[in-house]
XYZ file of C-alpha atoms in Angstrom:
700
model
C 15.696 -30.068 -16.281
C 16.130 -26.306 -16.447
C 13.775 -25.696 -13.543
C 15.637 -28.282 -11.446
C 18.892 -26.432 -12.056
C 17.302 -23.171 -10.836
C 16.406 -24.952 -7.568
C 20.162 -25.495 -6.858
C 21.371 -23.949 -3.572
C 23.270 -20.703 -4.217
C 26.563 -21.824 -2.582
C 27.076 -24.332 -5.431
C 27.373 -21.515 -7.995
C 31.026 -21.164 -9.003
C 32.563 -18.232 -7.124
C 30.010 -18.274 -4.255
C 30.779 -21.073 -1.758
C 29.386 -21.592 1.804
C 30.511 -18.279 3.413
C 29.198 -16.044 0.634
C 26.106 -18.235 0.317
C 25.264 -17.666 3.989
C 25.691 -13.895 3.560
C 23.469 -13.798 0.469
C 20.804 -15.767 2.339
C 20.812 -13.463 5.368
C 21.211 -10.132 3.626
C 19.224 -10.504 0.396
C 17.099 -13.622 0.918
C 18.898 -15.433 -1.935
C 18.735 -19.193 -1.290
C 18.760 -20.663 -4.808
C 19.789 -19.921 -8.371
C 16.182 -18.846 -9.055
C 16.392 -16.189 -6.311
C 19.564 -14.735 -7.814
C 18.099 -14.556 -11.320
C 15.189 -12.587 -9.815
C 17.468 -10.100 -8.031
C 16.672 -7.224 -10.362
C 18.918 -4.143 -10.635
C 17.887 -0.909 -8.878
C 19.330 1.257 -11.627
C 21.799 1.275 -14.519
C 24.925 3.240 -15.398
C 25.134 4.035 -19.087
C 28.496 2.756 -20.317
C 27.746 3.158 -23.995
C 30.177 6.059 -24.290
C 33.990 6.012 -24.190
C 35.492 9.429 -23.405
C 38.877 10.803 -24.477
C 41.058 12.555 -21.923
C 41.010 15.821 -23.909
C 37.158 15.817 -23.739
C 36.913 15.584 -19.938
C 35.092 18.303 -17.967
C 35.004 18.775 -14.199
C 31.337 17.701 -13.919
C 31.785 15.011 -11.248
C 30.043 12.402 -13.436
C 31.375 8.895 -14.060
C 33.338 8.362 -17.293
C 34.852 5.443 -19.162
C 38.187 5.701 -21.036
C 40.342 3.259 -23.038
C 44.125 3.730 -22.646
C 47.385 2.405 -21.160
C 49.281 2.808 -17.900
C 52.784 3.940 -18.795
C 54.248 4.637 -15.342
C 53.673 3.735 -11.648
C 55.094 5.455 -8.540
C 54.503 5.652 -4.770
C 54.008 9.180 -3.392
C 54.136 10.481 0.197
C 55.879 9.265 3.325
C 53.463 8.692 6.217
C 50.276 8.247 4.191
C 51.444 6.823 0.887
C 49.421 6.590 -2.280
C 50.068 4.750 -5.518
C 49.883 6.986 -8.619
C 49.761 5.727 -12.205
C 50.198 7.819 -15.348
C 47.443 6.874 -17.795
C 47.325 7.970 -21.443
C 44.972 7.465 -24.368
C 46.936 9.358 -27.010
C 44.956 12.607 -26.559
C 46.380 13.459 -23.150
C 47.508 12.102 -19.772
C 45.812 11.781 -16.358
C 46.623 10.227 -12.993
C 44.993 7.160 -11.434
C 45.289 7.134 -7.627
C 45.002 4.326 -5.015
C 45.118 4.827 -1.248
C 44.246 1.169 -0.494
C 45.214 -2.128 -2.116
C 48.452 -0.629 -3.439
C 50.448 -3.871 -3.157
C 47.914 -5.864 -5.163
C 47.690 -3.184 -7.901
C 51.483 -2.879 -8.152
C 51.865 -6.658 -8.545
C 48.993 -7.223 -10.962
C 48.750 -4.172 -13.220
C 50.273 -4.536 -16.712
C 52.135 -1.547 -18.131
C 51.615 -0.483 -21.762
C 48.585 -2.794 -22.098
C 45.114 -1.488 -23.142
C 42.709 -1.148 -20.172
C 39.173 0.184 -19.855
C 38.979 2.407 -16.752
C 35.748 3.682 -15.173
C 35.199 6.172 -12.340
C 34.796 9.834 -11.406
C 37.398 12.118 -12.984
C 38.086 15.398 -11.197
C 40.419 18.271 -12.136
C 43.233 19.352 -9.823
C 45.805 22.008 -10.797
C 44.719 21.849 -14.431
C 45.092 18.062 -14.858
C 42.615 15.226 -14.244
C 42.830 12.351 -11.789
C 40.620 9.353 -10.960
C 40.723 7.768 -7.467
C 40.261 3.968 -7.246
C 39.049 3.392 -10.808
C 37.325 0.188 -11.900
C 39.795 -1.447 -14.309
C 39.443 -4.232 -16.828
C 41.782 -5.394 -19.583
C 40.314 -4.348 -22.932
C 40.410 -7.984 -24.129
C 38.359 -9.140 -21.092
C 36.010 -6.172 -21.393
C 35.183 -7.045 -24.996
C 34.713 -10.742 -24.197
C 32.561 -10.260 -21.069
C 28.779 -10.434 -20.949
C 28.665 -6.977 -19.429
C 26.609 -4.705 -21.598
C 26.756 -0.998 -22.267
C 24.148 -0.408 -19.552
C 25.790 -1.518 -16.320
C 23.366 -2.935 -13.738
C 23.579 -1.689 -10.134
C 22.114 -4.286 -7.735
C 20.490 -3.886 -4.304
C 23.094 -4.239 -1.547
C 23.624 -3.830 2.181
C 26.385 -2.405 4.343
C 27.357 -5.890 5.526
C 27.744 -7.190 1.953
C 29.993 -4.247 1.057
C 32.109 -4.790 4.195
C 32.546 -8.464 3.336
C 33.709 -7.709 -0.198
C 30.511 -8.625 -2.072
C 30.562 -5.516 -4.248
C 28.358 -4.750 -7.226
C 31.135 -6.086 -9.464
C 31.097 -9.406 -7.558
C 27.294 -9.723 -7.864
C 27.533 -8.968 -11.606
C 30.193 -11.722 -11.898
C 27.880 -14.177 -10.095
C 25.100 -13.240 -12.512
C 27.399 -13.887 -15.490
C 28.333 -17.266 -14.025
C 24.647 -18.112 -13.553
C 23.892 -17.331 -17.201
C 26.904 -19.417 -18.272
C 25.893 -22.434 -16.152
C 22.238 -22.332 -17.185
C 23.049 -21.328 -20.787
C 20.146 -18.876 -20.350
C 17.673 -21.680 -21.108
C 14.826 -20.204 -19.054
C 11.444 -21.866 -19.622
C 8.691 -19.743 -21.132
C 5.624 -19.519 -18.884
C 3.296 -17.162 -20.772
C 1.022 -18.557 -23.516
C 2.114 -17.866 -27.141
C -1.119 -15.913 -27.785
C -0.227 -13.312 -25.097
C 3.404 -13.088 -26.260
C 2.273 -12.442 -29.839
C -0.564 -10.124 -28.929
C 1.567 -7.837 -26.736
C 4.794 -8.325 -28.766
C 6.572 -9.383 -25.575
C 10.202 -10.497 -25.383
C 10.652 -14.176 -24.583
C 11.446 -15.039 -20.950
C 15.026 -15.791 -21.942
C 15.554 -12.451 -23.751
C 13.819 -10.521 -20.974
C 16.013 -11.966 -18.212
C 19.177 -11.464 -20.244
C 18.326 -7.835 -21.038
C 17.300 -6.962 -17.496
C 20.772 -7.978 -16.252
C 22.901 -7.207 -19.339
C 20.873 -4.788 -21.477
C 22.196 -4.259 -24.982
C 20.369 -0.913 -25.296
C 17.844 1.380 -23.586
C 15.130 0.031 -25.888
C 15.771 -3.626 -25.000
C 15.966 -2.732 -21.311
C 12.528 -1.061 -21.482
C 11.072 -4.118 -23.285
C 12.615 -6.493 -20.719
C 11.188 -4.456 -17.818
C 7.730 -4.372 -19.404
C 7.732 -8.133 -19.996
C 8.818 -9.015 -16.438
C 6.469 -6.499 -14.784
C 3.559 -7.801 -16.850
C 4.362 -11.399 -15.889
C 4.598 -10.604 -12.169
C 1.293 -8.707 -12.090
C -0.372 -11.251 -14.410
C 0.337 -14.095 -11.949
C -1.052 -12.096 -9.027
C -4.238 -11.365 -10.978
C -4.491 -14.972 -12.122
C -4.366 -16.087 -8.496
C -6.946 -13.557 -7.309
C -9.427 -14.148 -10.113
C -9.087 -17.941 -9.792
C -9.686 -17.590 -6.058
C -12.876 -15.653 -6.776
C -14.090 -18.237 -9.318
C -13.242 -21.136 -6.979
C -15.034 -19.440 -4.102
C -18.160 -18.968 -6.196
C -18.118 -22.619 -7.295
C -16.935 -24.309 -4.136
C -18.010 -22.207 -1.161
C -21.708 -22.757 -0.904
C -23.858 -19.898 0.290
C -27.464 -19.445 1.327
C -29.546 -18.353 -1.644
C -31.779 -15.541 -0.401
C -34.483 -15.911 -3.050
C -37.138 -14.095 -1.059
C -37.493 -10.295 -1.050
C -40.112 -10.108 1.682
C -41.959 -7.903 4.158
C -39.032 -6.455 6.073
C -37.261 -5.231 2.941
C -40.386 -4.071 1.075
C -42.013 -2.397 4.091
C -38.814 -0.475 4.883
C -38.239 0.498 1.239
C -41.828 1.636 0.644
C -42.749 3.209 3.983
C -39.766 3.981 6.198
C -36.851 5.217 4.072
C -35.775 8.513 5.708
C -34.688 9.914 2.312
C -34.609 8.910 -1.338
C -31.742 6.600 -2.223
C -29.138 7.917 -4.653
C -28.685 6.101 -7.958
C -25.343 4.800 -6.669
C -27.027 3.307 -3.579
C -29.732 1.682 -5.741
C -27.095 0.190 -8.058
C -25.107 -1.228 -5.122
C -28.222 -2.739 -3.484
C -29.063 -4.412 -6.836
C -25.533 -5.895 -6.992
C -25.834 -7.192 -3.407
C -29.330 -8.608 -3.991
C -28.086 -10.402 -7.073
C -25.103 -11.889 -5.168
C -27.166 -12.981 -2.188
C -29.737 -14.608 -4.478
C -27.084 -17.120 -5.657
C -26.289 -20.371 -3.817
C -22.642 -19.223 -3.556
C -21.130 -17.113 -0.807
C -21.126 -13.366 -1.501
C -17.803 -11.669 -0.814
C -18.225 -8.014 -1.694
C -16.251 -4.882 -0.844
C -18.401 -1.760 -0.489
C -16.418 1.447 -0.865
C -17.873 4.867 -0.247
C -16.748 8.159 1.203
C -17.711 9.231 4.696
C -21.377 10.225 4.561
C -22.161 8.504 1.246
C -24.826 6.302 2.843
C -23.193 2.889 3.328
C -25.115 2.228 6.568
C -28.514 2.203 4.883
C -27.177 -0.189 2.217
C -25.906 -2.462 5.021
C -29.301 -2.368 6.762
C -31.211 -3.230 3.580
C -28.823 -6.137 2.960
C -29.521 -7.324 6.523
C -33.281 -7.074 5.923
C -32.870 -9.463 2.965
C -31.252 -11.979 5.348
C -34.129 -11.534 7.821
C -36.710 -12.000 5.041
C -35.152 -15.399 4.345
C -35.197 -16.506 7.977
C -31.568 -15.705 8.792
C -29.734 -13.481 11.298
C -27.213 -10.737 10.489
C -24.297 -9.149 12.308
C -22.199 -5.999 11.866
C -18.658 -5.913 13.250
C -16.882 -2.559 13.794
C -13.274 -1.941 14.913
C -14.023 0.323 17.907
C -16.699 0.670 20.578
C -17.411 4.233 19.491
C -18.116 3.104 15.938
C -20.125 0.049 17.071
C -22.274 2.328 19.275
C -22.784 4.755 16.430
C -23.964 1.937 14.129
C -26.213 0.581 16.881
C -27.894 3.949 17.496
C -28.291 4.628 13.762
C -29.622 1.181 12.835
C -31.948 0.924 15.871
C -33.483 4.257 14.871
C -33.995 3.149 11.263
C -35.338 -0.306 12.172
C -37.637 0.824 15.022
C -40.850 0.809 12.938
C -40.140 -2.747 11.697
C -40.186 -4.368 15.150
C -36.758 -5.898 14.687
C -34.753 -7.100 17.681
C -31.288 -5.404 17.496
C -28.693 -5.541 20.272
C -25.061 -4.490 20.773
C -22.179 -6.564 22.150
C -18.841 -4.929 23.041
C -16.109 -5.348 25.651
C -18.045 -3.183 28.091
C -21.382 -5.041 27.816
C -22.472 -6.176 31.329
C -22.401 -9.917 32.103
C -26.163 -10.032 32.727
C -26.853 -8.454 29.315
C -24.365 -10.813 27.647
C -26.271 -13.827 28.970
C -29.498 -12.589 27.393
C -27.749 -11.781 24.100
C -26.163 -15.273 23.934
C -29.521 -16.978 24.621
C -31.442 -14.858 22.100
C -28.795 -15.368 19.403
C -28.974 -19.162 19.818
C -32.774 -19.238 19.880
C -33.020 -16.946 16.838
C -35.046 -14.284 18.723
C -32.229 -11.761 18.154
C -32.312 -10.683 14.501
C -29.326 -8.330 14.243
C -26.282 -8.032 16.477
C -23.857 -5.097 16.254
C -20.494 -5.421 17.946
C -16.727 -5.213 18.118
C -14.198 -8.107 18.330
C -16.460 -9.402 21.131
C -18.572 -11.043 18.383
C -15.683 -13.395 17.602
C -15.678 -15.047 21.048
C -16.452 -18.767 21.024
C -19.397 -18.183 23.383
C -21.162 -16.169 20.674
C -23.241 -18.738 18.767
C -25.920 -17.941 16.195
C -29.004 -19.968 15.315
C -28.374 -19.234 11.627
C -26.086 -16.376 10.621
C -26.792 -15.400 7.015
C -24.912 -12.115 6.546
C -21.806 -10.688 8.192
C -21.072 -7.009 7.558
C -17.529 -5.934 8.451
C -16.811 -2.210 8.759
C -13.314 -0.874 8.028
C -11.990 -4.344 7.232
C -8.325 -3.299 7.058
C -8.392 -2.943 10.847
C -9.099 -6.650 11.316
C -6.623 -9.457 10.747
C -7.409 -12.364 8.416
C -7.639 -14.744 11.375
C -10.290 -12.591 13.022
C -12.419 -12.317 9.913
C -12.350 -16.050 9.221
C -13.725 -16.693 12.737
C -16.970 -15.023 11.643
C -17.241 -17.454 8.730
C -17.170 -20.383 11.105
C -20.216 -19.130 12.980
C -22.348 -21.169 10.577
C -21.935 -24.502 8.793
C -22.576 -22.861 5.447
C -20.579 -19.615 5.736
C -22.569 -16.370 5.787
C -22.518 -13.886 2.932
C -19.859 -11.252 3.627
C -20.144 -7.528 2.968
C -16.993 -5.576 3.766
C -17.396 -1.779 4.096
C -14.743 0.909 4.045
C -14.854 4.691 4.137
C -11.152 4.796 3.280
C -11.197 4.897 -0.485
C -8.669 2.395 -1.786
C -6.791 3.402 -4.936
C -7.881 1.296 -7.902
C -4.480 -0.314 -8.321
C -4.367 -1.393 -4.668
C -7.965 -2.617 -4.730
C -7.128 -4.700 -7.823
C -4.037 -6.171 -6.175
C -5.200 -6.621 -2.596
C -8.926 -7.171 -2.987
C -8.916 -8.507 -6.544
C -10.755 -11.623 -5.371
C -13.603 -9.560 -3.908
C -16.371 -8.134 -6.033
C -16.242 -4.367 -5.577
C -19.159 -1.949 -5.302
C -18.607 1.787 -5.097
C -21.008 4.466 -3.840
C -19.637 7.377 -5.810
C -22.237 10.074 -5.140
C -23.300 11.910 -2.005
C -26.950 12.210 -0.916
C -28.759 15.208 -2.498
C -28.774 18.405 -0.460
C -25.282 17.795 0.890
C -23.057 20.750 0.109
C -19.385 19.981 -0.635
C -17.177 20.898 2.341
C -15.089 24.014 1.694
C -11.460 23.384 2.653
C -8.876 26.119 3.224
C -5.242 26.105 4.341
C -4.171 28.744 6.878
C -0.791 29.384 8.515
C -0.497 29.842 12.292
C 0.018 33.582 11.708
C -3.671 33.810 10.649
C -4.972 32.295 13.893
C -6.861 35.422 15.079
C -8.872 35.558 11.848
C -9.657 31.826 12.140
C -10.832 32.276 15.768
C -13.120 35.156 14.686
C -14.596 32.903 11.981
C -15.271 30.184 14.600
C -17.027 32.676 16.881
C -19.230 33.815 13.961
C -20.184 30.196 13.168
C -20.942 29.427 16.837
C -23.113 32.569 16.940
C -25.169 30.989 14.114
C -25.741 27.982 16.380
C -23.126 25.716 14.804
C -20.546 23.495 16.512
C -16.806 23.101 15.918
C -14.204 20.312 16.073
C -10.549 21.220 16.767
C -8.210 18.247 16.270
C -4.610 17.897 17.496
C -2.029 15.305 16.441
C -0.369 14.679 19.832
C -1.615 14.102 23.356
C 1.484 15.166 25.285
C 4.133 17.658 24.305
C 7.128 16.007 22.695
C 10.523 17.547 23.304
C 11.604 16.892 19.745
C 8.491 18.254 18.118
C 7.200 21.742 18.560
C 3.659 20.805 17.494
C 0.886 22.081 19.667
C -0.226 19.393 22.004
C -3.792 18.760 22.993
C -3.689 19.880 26.632
C -1.939 23.102 25.751
C -4.496 23.712 23.023
C -7.413 22.934 25.332
C -6.200 25.505 27.858
C -5.679 28.277 25.310
C -9.033 27.543 23.604
C -10.778 27.618 26.991
C -9.187 31.086 27.513
C -10.128 32.357 24.021
C -13.656 30.896 24.204
C -14.523 31.506 27.889
C -17.557 30.454 29.902
C -20.455 31.296 30.078
C -20.619 32.231 26.343
C -18.848 29.063 25.194
C -18.481 25.529 26.467
C -15.595 23.235 25.449
C -15.439 19.385 25.455
C -12.258 17.318 25.317
C -11.740 13.751 24.075
C -8.547 11.739 23.666
C -7.406 8.122 23.558
C -6.133 8.003 27.155
C -9.506 8.763 28.718
C -11.689 6.011 30.197
C -14.329 4.814 27.683
C -17.154 6.039 29.951
C -15.658 9.559 30.220
C -15.041 9.644 26.488
C -18.619 8.595 25.741
C -20.099 11.185 28.097
C -18.040 14.000 26.512
C -19.092 12.812 23.052
C -22.702 12.656 24.176
C -22.561 16.230 25.557
C -21.222 17.479 22.235
C -23.768 15.451 20.214
C -26.575 16.881 22.363
C -25.364 20.434 21.664
C -24.400 21.129 25.280
C -20.865 22.113 24.226
C -19.915 24.303 21.234
C -16.349 23.074 20.686
C -14.904 19.567 20.749
C -11.124 19.539 21.269
C -9.881 16.079 20.350
C -7.145 13.843 18.997
C -7.824 11.589 16.030
C -10.110 9.356 18.132
C -12.953 11.228 16.441
C -11.717 10.064 13.035
C -14.328 7.319 13.276
C -16.458 9.056 15.876
C -19.915 10.400 16.451
C -22.291 11.697 13.841
C -23.127 15.316 14.730
C -25.036 16.968 11.843
C -24.857 20.357 13.593
C -21.025 20.394 13.626
C -20.077 22.431 10.576
C -16.403 23.394 11.131
C -13.373 21.119 11.422
C -10.071 22.790 12.407
C -7.044 20.475 12.053
C -4.026 21.777 13.983
C -0.519 20.936 12.698
C -2.203 19.463 9.624
C 1.213 18.740 8.115
C 1.531 15.933 10.713
C -1.326 13.949 9.205
C -1.445 11.684 6.173
C -3.868 12.464 3.355
C -6.332 9.671 4.087
C -6.456 10.715 7.748
C -7.093 14.348 6.816
C -9.871 13.205 4.490
C -11.417 10.980 7.207
C -11.312 13.833 9.731
C -12.887 16.240 7.271
C -15.727 13.741 6.820
C -16.849 14.353 10.416
C -18.449 17.620 9.244
C -20.738 18.249 6.301
C -23.397 15.885 7.627
C -26.180 18.441 7.871
C -27.785 20.732 5.302
C -25.617 23.750 6.265
C -22.392 24.734 4.474
C -19.461 23.114 6.281
C -15.784 24.095 6.439
C -12.458 22.388 7.056
C -9.511 24.609 8.074
C -6.017 23.110 7.814
C -3.649 24.958 10.177
C 0.100 24.543 9.626
C 3.432 26.125 10.484
C 5.103 28.378 7.927
C 7.739 25.858 6.795
C 6.288 22.952 4.830
C 8.038 20.059 3.121
C 7.235 19.400 -0.514
C 5.008 16.419 0.390
C 3.121 18.435 3.031
C 2.478 21.143 0.476
C 1.069 18.589 -1.995
C -1.199 17.203 0.760
C -2.582 20.661 1.642
C -3.152 21.557 -2.026
C -4.883 18.216 -2.699
C -7.226 18.630 0.276
C -8.167 22.170 -0.781
C -8.666 21.141 -4.421
C -10.919 18.096 -4.113
C -13.418 16.284 -1.892
C -13.153 13.119 -3.993
C -11.806 10.365 -1.751
C -10.590 8.266 -4.676
C -8.554 11.100 -6.160
C -7.094 11.757 -2.693
C -6.258 8.056 -2.288
C -4.370 8.043 -5.601
C -2.249 11.046 -4.537
C -1.651 9.343 -1.172
C -0.451 6.177 -2.912
C 2.022 8.215 -4.979
C 3.363 9.963 -1.872
C 3.559 7.027 0.515
C 3.654 3.836 -1.528
C 1.474 0.756 -0.992
C 3.184 -0.550 2.181
C 2.329 2.436 4.348
C -1.205 2.772 3.072
C -2.187 -0.797 3.870
C -0.856 -0.490 7.422
C 0.567 -3.309 9.518
C -2.181 -5.820 8.800
C -1.477 -5.849 5.084
C 2.128 -4.676 4.998
C 4.516 -6.899 3.128
C 1.575 -8.435 1.338
C 2.779 -7.364 -2.065
C 6.467 -8.093 -2.047
C 6.774 -7.194 -5.690
C 10.181 -7.885 -7.191
C 10.061 -5.580 -10.210
C 6.603 -4.044 -10.653
C 5.538 -0.860 -8.847
C 1.852 -0.277 -8.144
C 2.206 3.485 -8.489
C 4.190 3.642 -11.707
C 2.848 0.514 -13.375
C -0.898 1.061 -13.078
C -1.440 0.623 -16.804
C 0.488 -2.668 -16.878
C -1.589 -3.868 -13.903
C -4.880 -3.097 -15.702
C -3.591 -4.860 -18.809
C -2.487 -7.903 -16.786
C -5.898 -8.140 -15.109
C -7.680 -7.809 -18.455
C -5.622 -10.662 -19.971
C -5.994 -12.849 -16.865
C -9.796 -12.463 -16.953
C -9.948 -13.236 -20.697
C -7.684 -16.288 -20.315
C -9.698 -17.754 -17.416
C -12.948 -17.145 -19.281
C -11.658 -19.129 -22.253
C -9.904 -21.835 -20.189
C -10.931 -21.806 -16.484
C -8.879 -24.896 -15.595
C -5.846 -23.883 -17.711
C -6.242 -27.251 -19.467
C -5.528 -26.219 -23.057
C -2.146 -27.503 -24.324
C -0.854 -23.949 -24.894
C -1.515 -23.161 -21.217
C 0.352 -26.178 -19.785
C 3.594 -24.273 -18.927
C 1.492 -21.494 -17.391
C -0.463 -23.986 -15.258
C 2.761 -25.615 -14.068
C 4.340 -22.245 -13.116
C 1.076 -21.153 -11.452
C 0.916 -24.319 -9.296
C 4.588 -23.960 -8.320
C 4.051 -20.352 -7.282
C 0.923 -21.174 -5.286
C 2.874 -23.879 -3.427
C 5.854 -21.659 -2.649
C 4.252 -18.362 -1.825
C 1.691 -18.104 0.853
C 0.789 -14.603 -0.263
C -2.503 -15.712 -1.740
C -4.099 -16.420 1.616
C -3.857 -12.924 2.967
C -6.941 -11.585 1.351
C -10.376 -11.528 2.919
């Protein structure tokens, strides 16, 4: 009954009506009673204190006073104002109205106790308050409004059309009156008891009309926990369902390809982290359920070799494998690296991208269908309908956040029984985001770098130190090393005085002249063939300096490049700076990253520079980035809007998120189908949510 009432269209709430209902729908997305109850306040004004007039100070803060209006008069000729004399027995002050004078004059009651609220300011030794909020003391005492006054989200249009905060608060009161605050409990009694949570009814009442700071904090905790708990419940259930329902090929055989490579052809010893991750993948792929694993590791941590060994397991069991990368540059890099590693094993590996010639495509298509082609590396071109496999057993997706859900699911359909999926990313995802966005994936982390790699030394230099930086570059080049110099913009922007690439290229060519130095240039507006040839020249050591835009963020692997200079570093986000830095430090020599900025830095820019200089740990950097930018920006357009959280905040509520996940896992372990009587309300709410919100389909 209660839930049916909450489904009522908002215009039927007393005091709303069709016109206001339409506005609430358009401006705040409030369609039903349930939407209004979940419109949580942005902040609260503490109205626990009543001031006396003789206590007032000229601080500009809002105050609340109980007293009476003893006199009213109109002042001025052209621009009139209505002035009331207000007293509370300790002194007098003026209340002033420039608008709505007629209404005030007709409705205000003289010598009757009112509660007034507003900003009091001193003028000529006495206080006045323009346009105060006013309420008869009798109404004030009888109203639901608590000492902590809720301030709700609003828009300019709502304010223009008279839907003020006071009006929204009135609607909320009416909603509580009509529903008698009989909100159904959805969490099991065991969780409520264990965490000493407020009931749903108390929590909703105290979020809108808090009796005290303490009850407000308890209400917020309860509602944040519930919101995050349902998200985790959905993700974990999805994972369990996938493992039970989505059949996978069980790769029971660890055969010649894998063993021969591991025993005889590994170019270096695996780190313990790599061994652990390969064990986790082997275990997953040995089950008759589809693997869906996220592999996180910093640039240079050795994800490629883990991907290859996973592919060899597929080959050992008579299956094919593919690796999909977001750009041609990255696909080529994987192709070169994997071909080199797999050469001694006699494996047939080919690459398919947008620029693959038609004649080569024909061969690739035939070999894929006949099973002759073991491993295919490619870009989005792999998703074309023409690309058919004999039996695809493993799909590796690099930098998955650059692919839409639709695109990824196309790979699944390349086989009747979907392939195992290994998703790789070099962009460390903060734990809270990973738990909320990829909570249905099993996560593996490579958290150590190969031995012999020296941590990259990062320094921040202002433009004034440029001559010293240039001398340092010349010294490094004299030792036989190579240098990247990265710019944020391709063309000069009138609004921004950041150095643009072409300008930089010219001045660098002057400062590092031929024949002693040779400079390459790469940017996004070049033809792919020109870009590749410049990259190839740099990789072959024919040029000393590569001047580039961020296209090299996921670019070539040049172990001899040991210095990365990032111009106008304040223009870049933290994760981008970290990705760019990862282009160096790939050889045995000490590598350096120099962050060049202008003299004036915003507070956020300063934090970014300090963070980069302090740590090389991608996960620590990702956490700072999340605090600075929030989840929406970090996930980018593909995942933006995914977590439309109503009250929880992934940055501030990390501990509540961990707790919610912990309880969701424990609950589903004890009762996977939510069939126990105590979980019936939870199951009902869960099914309703899954029906309404399509946010559970966005992941992987």
